[in-house]
């Protein structure tokens, strides 16, 4: 027991660098993440329970907190979460706490049901330097697969209905 409590931290791998300029290594990243995720779960309680924002934040924060509690090693935490380095996760968690405070201040869920929003349509042409985010053409394989599926569904024999089964009896 004594060796496990003392030896494990001494044998743990030490991260030398994050490889990201301006993002320093945090030696106790796991403890920091557990603290931040716990604070996030407390702060989000101020958001109404039925709001999608609260549900999403609670869901991913609980998952990340559970992973951090289950795992001791920073490398395993990074692999299991698949969302970057623990230092990046710390920055994300800090940003989420800031956003929660802003969301509570802005109160976007407090819009009255009878509120009407004015829609302004602008037919001005989009400047050429502004990307229009139009998806590119789909590959030919997609169309061949689609044609195959459509032709397959046309050739299938329709299932017998209850009226048909009554006629046979």
PDB file of C-alpha atoms in Angstrom:
ATOM      1  CA  UNK A   1       0.000   0.000   0.000  1.00  0.00           C
ATOM      2  CA  UNK A   2       2.766   2.421   0.988  1.00  0.00           C
ATOM      3  CA  UNK A   3       4.767   1.725  -2.176  1.00  0.00           C
ATOM      4  CA  UNK A   4       1.684   2.151  -4.334  1.00  0.00           C
ATOM      5  CA  UNK A   5       0.894   5.562  -2.804  1.00  0.00           C
ATOM      6  CA  UNK A   6       4.484   6.821  -2.920  1.00  0.00           C
ATOM      7  CA  UNK A   7       6.010   4.931  -5.834  1.00  0.00           C
ATOM      8  CA  UNK A   8       3.331   5.470  -8.469  1.00  0.00           C
ATOM      9  CA  UNK A   9       3.761   9.266  -8.685  1.00  0.00           C
ATOM     10  CA  UNK A  10       7.542   8.847  -8.796  1.00  0.00           C
ATOM     11  CA  UNK A  11       7.344   6.331 -11.629  1.00  0.00           C
ATOM     12  CA  UNK A  12       4.801   8.304 -13.644  1.00  0.00           C
ATOM     13  CA  UNK A  13       5.888   9.578 -17.027  1.00  0.00           C
ATOM     14  CA  UNK A  14       6.784  13.244 -17.049  1.00  0.00           C
ATOM     15  CA  UNK A  15       5.752  15.327 -20.027  1.00  0.00           C
ATOM     16  CA  UNK A  16       8.574  17.593 -21.181  1.00  0.00           C
ATOM     17  CA  UNK A  17       6.610  19.813 -23.559  1.00  0.00           C
ATOM     18  CA  UNK A  18       3.193  20.115 -25.130  1.00  0.00           C
ATOM     19  CA  UNK A  19       4.717  20.936 -28.500  1.00  0.00           C
ATOM     20  CA  UNK A  20       2.334  23.897 -28.709  1.00  0.00           C
ATOM     21  CA  UNK A  21       3.803  27.382 -28.483  1.00  0.00           C
ATOM     22  CA  UNK A  22       2.455  29.220 -25.441  1.00  0.00           C
ATOM     23  CA  UNK A  23       0.926  26.125 -23.854  1.00  0.00           C
ATOM     24  CA  UNK A  24       3.012  25.063 -20.881  1.00  0.00           C
ATOM     25  CA  UNK A  25       3.052  21.599 -19.346  1.00  0.00           C
ATOM     26  CA  UNK A  26       0.882  21.318 -16.258  1.00  0.00           C
ATOM     27  CA  UNK A  27       2.387  18.642 -14.009  1.00  0.00           C
ATOM     28  CA  UNK A  28      -0.808  18.099 -11.965  1.00  0.00           C
ATOM     29  CA  UNK A  29      -3.146  18.276 -14.968  1.00  0.00           C
ATOM     30  CA  UNK A  30      -5.363  15.418 -13.788  1.00  0.00           C
ATOM     31  CA  UNK A  31      -6.102  17.115 -10.453  1.00  0.00           C
ATOM     32  CA  UNK A  32      -6.708  20.443 -12.203  1.00  0.00           C
ATOM     33  CA  UNK A  33      -9.123  18.805 -14.657  1.00  0.00           C
ATOM     34  CA  UNK A  34     -11.046  17.060 -11.870  1.00  0.00           C
ATOM     35  CA  UNK A  35     -11.375  20.386 -10.048  1.00  0.00           C
ATOM     36  CA  UNK A  36     -12.464  22.285 -13.177  1.00  0.00           C
ATOM     37  CA  UNK A  37     -14.985  19.634 -14.236  1.00  0.00           C
ATOM     38  CA  UNK A  38     -16.450  19.569 -10.717  1.00  0.00           C
ATOM     39  CA  UNK A  39     -16.791  23.368 -10.762  1.00  0.00           C
ATOM     40  CA  UNK A  40     -18.417  23.192 -14.205  1.00  0.00           C
ATOM     41  CA  UNK A  41     -21.029  20.721 -12.972  1.00  0.00           C
ATOM     42  CA  UNK A  42     -21.810  23.028 -10.031  1.00  0.00           C
ATOM     43  CA  UNK A  43     -22.001  26.199 -12.163  1.00  0.00           C
ATOM     44  CA  UNK A  44     -24.223  24.668 -14.854  1.00  0.00           C
ATOM     45  CA  UNK A  45     -26.913  24.037 -12.213  1.00  0.00           C
ATOM     46  CA  UNK A  46     -27.914  27.708 -12.615  1.00  0.00           C
ATOM     47  CA  UNK A  47     -29.056  27.001 -16.199  1.00  0.00           C
ATOM     48  CA  UNK A  48     -32.638  25.680 -16.513  1.00  0.00           C
ATOM     49  CA  UNK A  49     -32.775  21.882 -16.514  1.00  0.00           C
ATOM     50  CA  UNK A  50     -34.633  21.512 -19.821  1.00  0.00           C
ATOM     51  CA  UNK A  51     -32.147  23.599 -21.840  1.00  0.00           C
ATOM     52  CA  UNK A  52     -30.065  21.789 -24.446  1.00  0.00           C
ATOM     53  CA  UNK A  53     -26.940  23.735 -23.490  1.00  0.00           C
ATOM     54  CA  UNK A  54     -27.107  22.427 -19.919  1.00  0.00           C
ATOM     55  CA  UNK A  55     -27.775  18.857 -21.053  1.00  0.00           C
ATOM     56  CA  UNK A  56     -24.809  18.919 -23.451  1.00  0.00           C
ATOM     57  CA  UNK A  57     -22.404  20.478 -20.948  1.00  0.00           C
ATOM     58  CA  UNK A  58     -23.429  18.078 -18.186  1.00  0.00           C
ATOM     59  CA  UNK A  59     -23.116  15.085 -20.485  1.00  0.00           C
ATOM     60  CA  UNK A  60     -19.613  15.671 -21.806  1.00  0.00           C
ATOM     61  CA  UNK A  61     -18.342  17.087 -18.506  1.00  0.00           C
ATOM     62  CA  UNK A  62     -19.534  14.044 -16.534  1.00  0.00           C
ATOM     63  CA  UNK A  63     -17.898  11.757 -19.098  1.00  0.00           C
ATOM     64  CA  UNK A  64     -14.598  13.631 -18.950  1.00  0.00           C
ATOM     65  CA  UNK A  65     -14.704  13.797 -15.142  1.00  0.00           C
ATOM     66  CA  UNK A  66     -15.298  10.041 -14.904  1.00  0.00           C
ATOM     67  CA  UNK A  67     -12.363   9.328 -17.213  1.00  0.00           C
ATOM     68  CA  UNK A  68     -10.108  11.610 -15.143  1.00  0.00           C
ATOM     69  CA  UNK A  69     -11.186   9.880 -11.922  1.00  0.00           C
ATOM     70  CA  UNK A  70     -10.696   6.391 -13.390  1.00  0.00           C
ATOM     71  CA  UNK A  71      -7.269   7.012 -14.916  1.00  0.00           C
ATOM     72  CA  UNK A  72      -4.084   8.128 -13.182  1.00  0.00           C
ATOM     73  CA  UNK A  73      -1.851   8.641 -16.211  1.00  0.00           C
ATOM     74  CA  UNK A  74      -2.150  11.752 -18.385  1.00  0.00           C
ATOM     75  CA  UNK A  75      -1.423   9.760 -21.555  1.00  0.00           C
ATOM     76  CA  UNK A  76      -4.308   7.385 -20.879  1.00  0.00           C
ATOM     77  CA  UNK A  77      -6.639  10.308 -20.169  1.00  0.00           C
ATOM     78  CA  UNK A  78      -5.675  11.921 -23.476  1.00  0.00           C
ATOM     79  CA  UNK A  79      -6.189   8.653 -25.392  1.00  0.00           C
ATOM     80  CA  UNK A  80      -9.534   7.818 -23.795  1.00  0.00           C
ATOM     81  CA  UNK A  81     -10.983  11.287 -24.287  1.00  0.00           C
ATOM     82  CA  UNK A  82      -9.514  11.797 -27.748  1.00  0.00           C
ATOM     83  CA  UNK A  83      -9.866  15.577 -27.493  1.00  0.00           C
ATOM     84  CA  UNK A  84      -6.261  16.731 -27.409  1.00  0.00           C
ATOM     85  CA  UNK A  85      -3.687  17.100 -24.689  1.00  0.00           C
ATOM     86  CA  UNK A  86      -4.629  17.500 -21.034  1.00  0.00           C
ATOM     87  CA  UNK A  87      -3.339  21.065 -21.130  1.00  0.00           C
ATOM     88  CA  UNK A  88      -5.731  21.814 -23.987  1.00  0.00           C
ATOM     89  CA  UNK A  89      -8.546  20.182 -22.035  1.00  0.00           C
ATOM     90  CA  UNK A  90      -7.747  22.482 -19.110  1.00  0.00           C
ATOM     91  CA  UNK A  91      -8.035  25.531 -21.366  1.00  0.00           C
ATOM     92  CA  UNK A  92     -11.338  24.215 -22.758  1.00  0.00           C
ATOM     93  CA  UNK A  93     -12.706  23.636 -19.259  1.00  0.00           C
ATOM     94  CA  UNK A  94     -11.696  27.150 -18.181  1.00  0.00           C
ATOM     95  CA  UNK A  95     -13.350  28.580 -21.300  1.00  0.00           C
ATOM     96  CA  UNK A  96     -16.508  26.576 -20.605  1.00  0.00           C
ATOM     97  CA  UNK A  97     -16.691  28.012 -17.080  1.00  0.00           C
ATOM     98  CA  UNK A  98     -16.380  31.519 -18.534  1.00  0.00           C
ATOM     99  CA  UNK A  99     -19.077  30.746 -21.105  1.00  0.00           C
ATOM    100  CA  UNK A 100     -21.452  29.391 -18.453  1.00  0.00           C
ATOM    101  CA  UNK A 101     -21.163  32.686 -16.551  1.00  0.00           C
ATOM    102  CA  UNK A 102     -21.841  34.627 -19.773  1.00  0.00           C
ATOM    103  CA  UNK A 103     -24.817  32.425 -20.676  1.00  0.00           C
ATOM    104  CA  UNK A 104     -26.316  32.968 -17.224  1.00  0.00           C
ATOM    105  CA  UNK A 105     -25.795  36.719 -17.649  1.00  0.00           C
ATOM    106  CA  UNK A 106     -27.271  36.794 -21.180  1.00  0.00           C
ATOM    107  CA  UNK A 107     -30.202  34.511 -20.280  1.00  0.00           C
ATOM    108  CA  UNK A 108     -30.951  33.313 -23.854  1.00  0.00           C
ATOM    109  CA  UNK A 109     -33.592  30.874 -22.566  1.00  0.00           C
ATOM    110  CA  UNK A 110     -35.572  33.717 -20.974  1.00  0.00           C
ATOM    111  CA  UNK A 111     -37.149  34.857 -24.260  1.00  0.00           C
ATOM    112  CA  UNK A 112     -40.962  35.185 -23.849  1.00  0.00           C
ATOM    113  CA  UNK A 113     -43.098  32.802 -25.926  1.00  0.00           C
ATOM    114  CA  UNK A 114     -44.927  35.675 -27.622  1.00  0.00           C
ATOM    115  CA  UNK A 115     -41.697  37.447 -28.666  1.00  0.00           C
ATOM    116  CA  UNK A 116     -41.568  38.075 -32.399  1.00  0.00           C
ATOM    117  CA  UNK A 117     -38.263  38.479 -34.135  1.00  0.00           C
ATOM    118  CA  UNK A 118     -37.959  40.814 -37.097  1.00  0.00           C
ATOM    119  CA  UNK A 119     -36.487  39.068 -40.107  1.00  0.00           C
ATOM    120  CA  UNK A 120     -34.536  41.302 -42.451  1.00  0.00           C
ATOM    121  CA  UNK A 121     -33.912  39.925 -45.916  1.00  0.00           C
ATOM    122  CA  UNK A 122     -30.986  41.319 -47.821  1.00  0.00           C
ATOM    123  CA  UNK A 123     -30.767  40.554 -51.528  1.00  0.00           C
ATOM    124  CA  UNK A 124     -27.403  42.256 -51.935  1.00  0.00           C
ATOM    125  CA  UNK A 125     -24.859  40.092 -53.778  1.00  0.00           C
ATOM    126  CA  UNK A 126     -22.250  38.308 -51.686  1.00  0.00           C
ATOM    127  CA  UNK A 127     -18.778  39.807 -52.218  1.00  0.00           C
ATOM    128  CA  UNK A 128     -16.382  37.524 -54.101  1.00  0.00           C
ATOM    129  CA  UNK A 129     -13.900  37.370 -51.206  1.00  0.00           C
ATOM    130  CA  UNK A 130     -16.528  35.879 -48.858  1.00  0.00           C
ATOM    131  CA  UNK A 131     -16.604  32.062 -48.985  1.00  0.00           C
ATOM    132  CA  UNK A 132     -20.058  30.634 -49.660  1.00  0.00           C
ATOM    133  CA  UNK A 133     -19.348  27.178 -48.202  1.00  0.00           C
ATOM    134  CA  UNK A 134     -20.992  25.212 -50.963  1.00  0.00           C
ATOM    135  CA  UNK A 135     -20.166  21.510 -50.799  1.00  0.00           C
ATOM    136  CA  UNK A 136     -18.262  20.022 -53.684  1.00  0.00           C
ATOM    137  CA  UNK A 137     -19.666  17.337 -55.986  1.00  0.00           C
ATOM    138  CA  UNK A 138     -20.153  13.848 -54.577  1.00  0.00           C
ATOM    139  CA  UNK A 139     -17.932  11.040 -55.901  1.00  0.00           C
ATOM    140  CA  UNK A 140     -19.218   8.812 -58.718  1.00  0.00           C
ATOM    141  CA  UNK A 141     -19.224   5.817 -56.336  1.00  0.00           C
ATOM    142  CA  UNK A 142     -21.937   7.515 -54.317  1.00  0.00           C
ATOM    143  CA  UNK A 143     -24.253   7.764 -57.322  1.00  0.00           C
ATOM    144  CA  UNK A 144     -23.569   4.150 -58.399  1.00  0.00           C
ATOM    145  CA  UNK A 145     -24.339   2.916 -54.890  1.00  0.00           C
ATOM    146  CA  UNK A 146     -27.476   5.033 -54.761  1.00  0.00           C
ATOM    147  CA  UNK A 147     -28.667   3.704 -58.128  1.00  0.00           C
ATOM    148  CA  UNK A 148     -28.003   0.137 -56.973  1.00  0.00           C
ATOM    149  CA  UNK A 149     -29.976   0.639 -53.784  1.00  0.00           C
ATOM    150  CA  UNK A 150     -32.877   2.272 -55.592  1.00  0.00           C
ATOM    151  CA  UNK A 151     -33.058  -0.435 -58.270  1.00  0.00           C
ATOM    152  CA  UNK A 152     -32.759  -3.150 -55.582  1.00  0.00           C
ATOM    153  CA  UNK A 153     -35.667  -1.722 -53.617  1.00  0.00           C
ATOM    154  CA  UNK A 154     -37.835  -1.697 -56.802  1.00  0.00           C
ATOM    155  CA  UNK A 155     -37.131  -5.370 -57.573  1.00  0.00           C
ATOM    156  CA  UNK A 156     -37.949  -6.667 -54.091  1.00  0.00           C
ATOM    157  CA  UNK A 157     -41.206  -8.575 -53.790  1.00  0.00           C
ATOM    158  CA  UNK A 158     -43.595  -6.632 -51.565  1.00  0.00           C
ATOM    159  CA  UNK A 159     -44.404  -8.246 -48.233  1.00  0.00           C
ATOM    160  CA  UNK A 160     -47.776  -9.938 -47.968  1.00  0.00           C
ATOM    161  CA  UNK A 161     -50.401  -7.850 -46.256  1.00  0.00           C
ATOM    162  CA  UNK A 162     -52.888  -9.163 -43.684  1.00  0.00           C
ATOM    163  CA  UNK A 163     -55.603  -9.180 -46.399  1.00  0.00           C
ATOM    164  CA  UNK A 164     -53.448 -11.485 -48.563  1.00  0.00           C
ATOM    165  CA  UNK A 165     -52.925 -13.951 -45.715  1.00  0.00           C
ATOM    166  CA  UNK A 166     -56.652 -14.087 -45.025  1.00  0.00           C
ATOM    167  CA  UNK A 167     -57.341 -14.973 -48.691  1.00  0.00           C
ATOM    168  CA  UNK A 168     -54.938 -17.944 -48.532  1.00  0.00           C
ATOM    169  CA  UNK A 169     -56.658 -19.416 -45.496  1.00  0.00           C
TER     170      UNK A 169
END
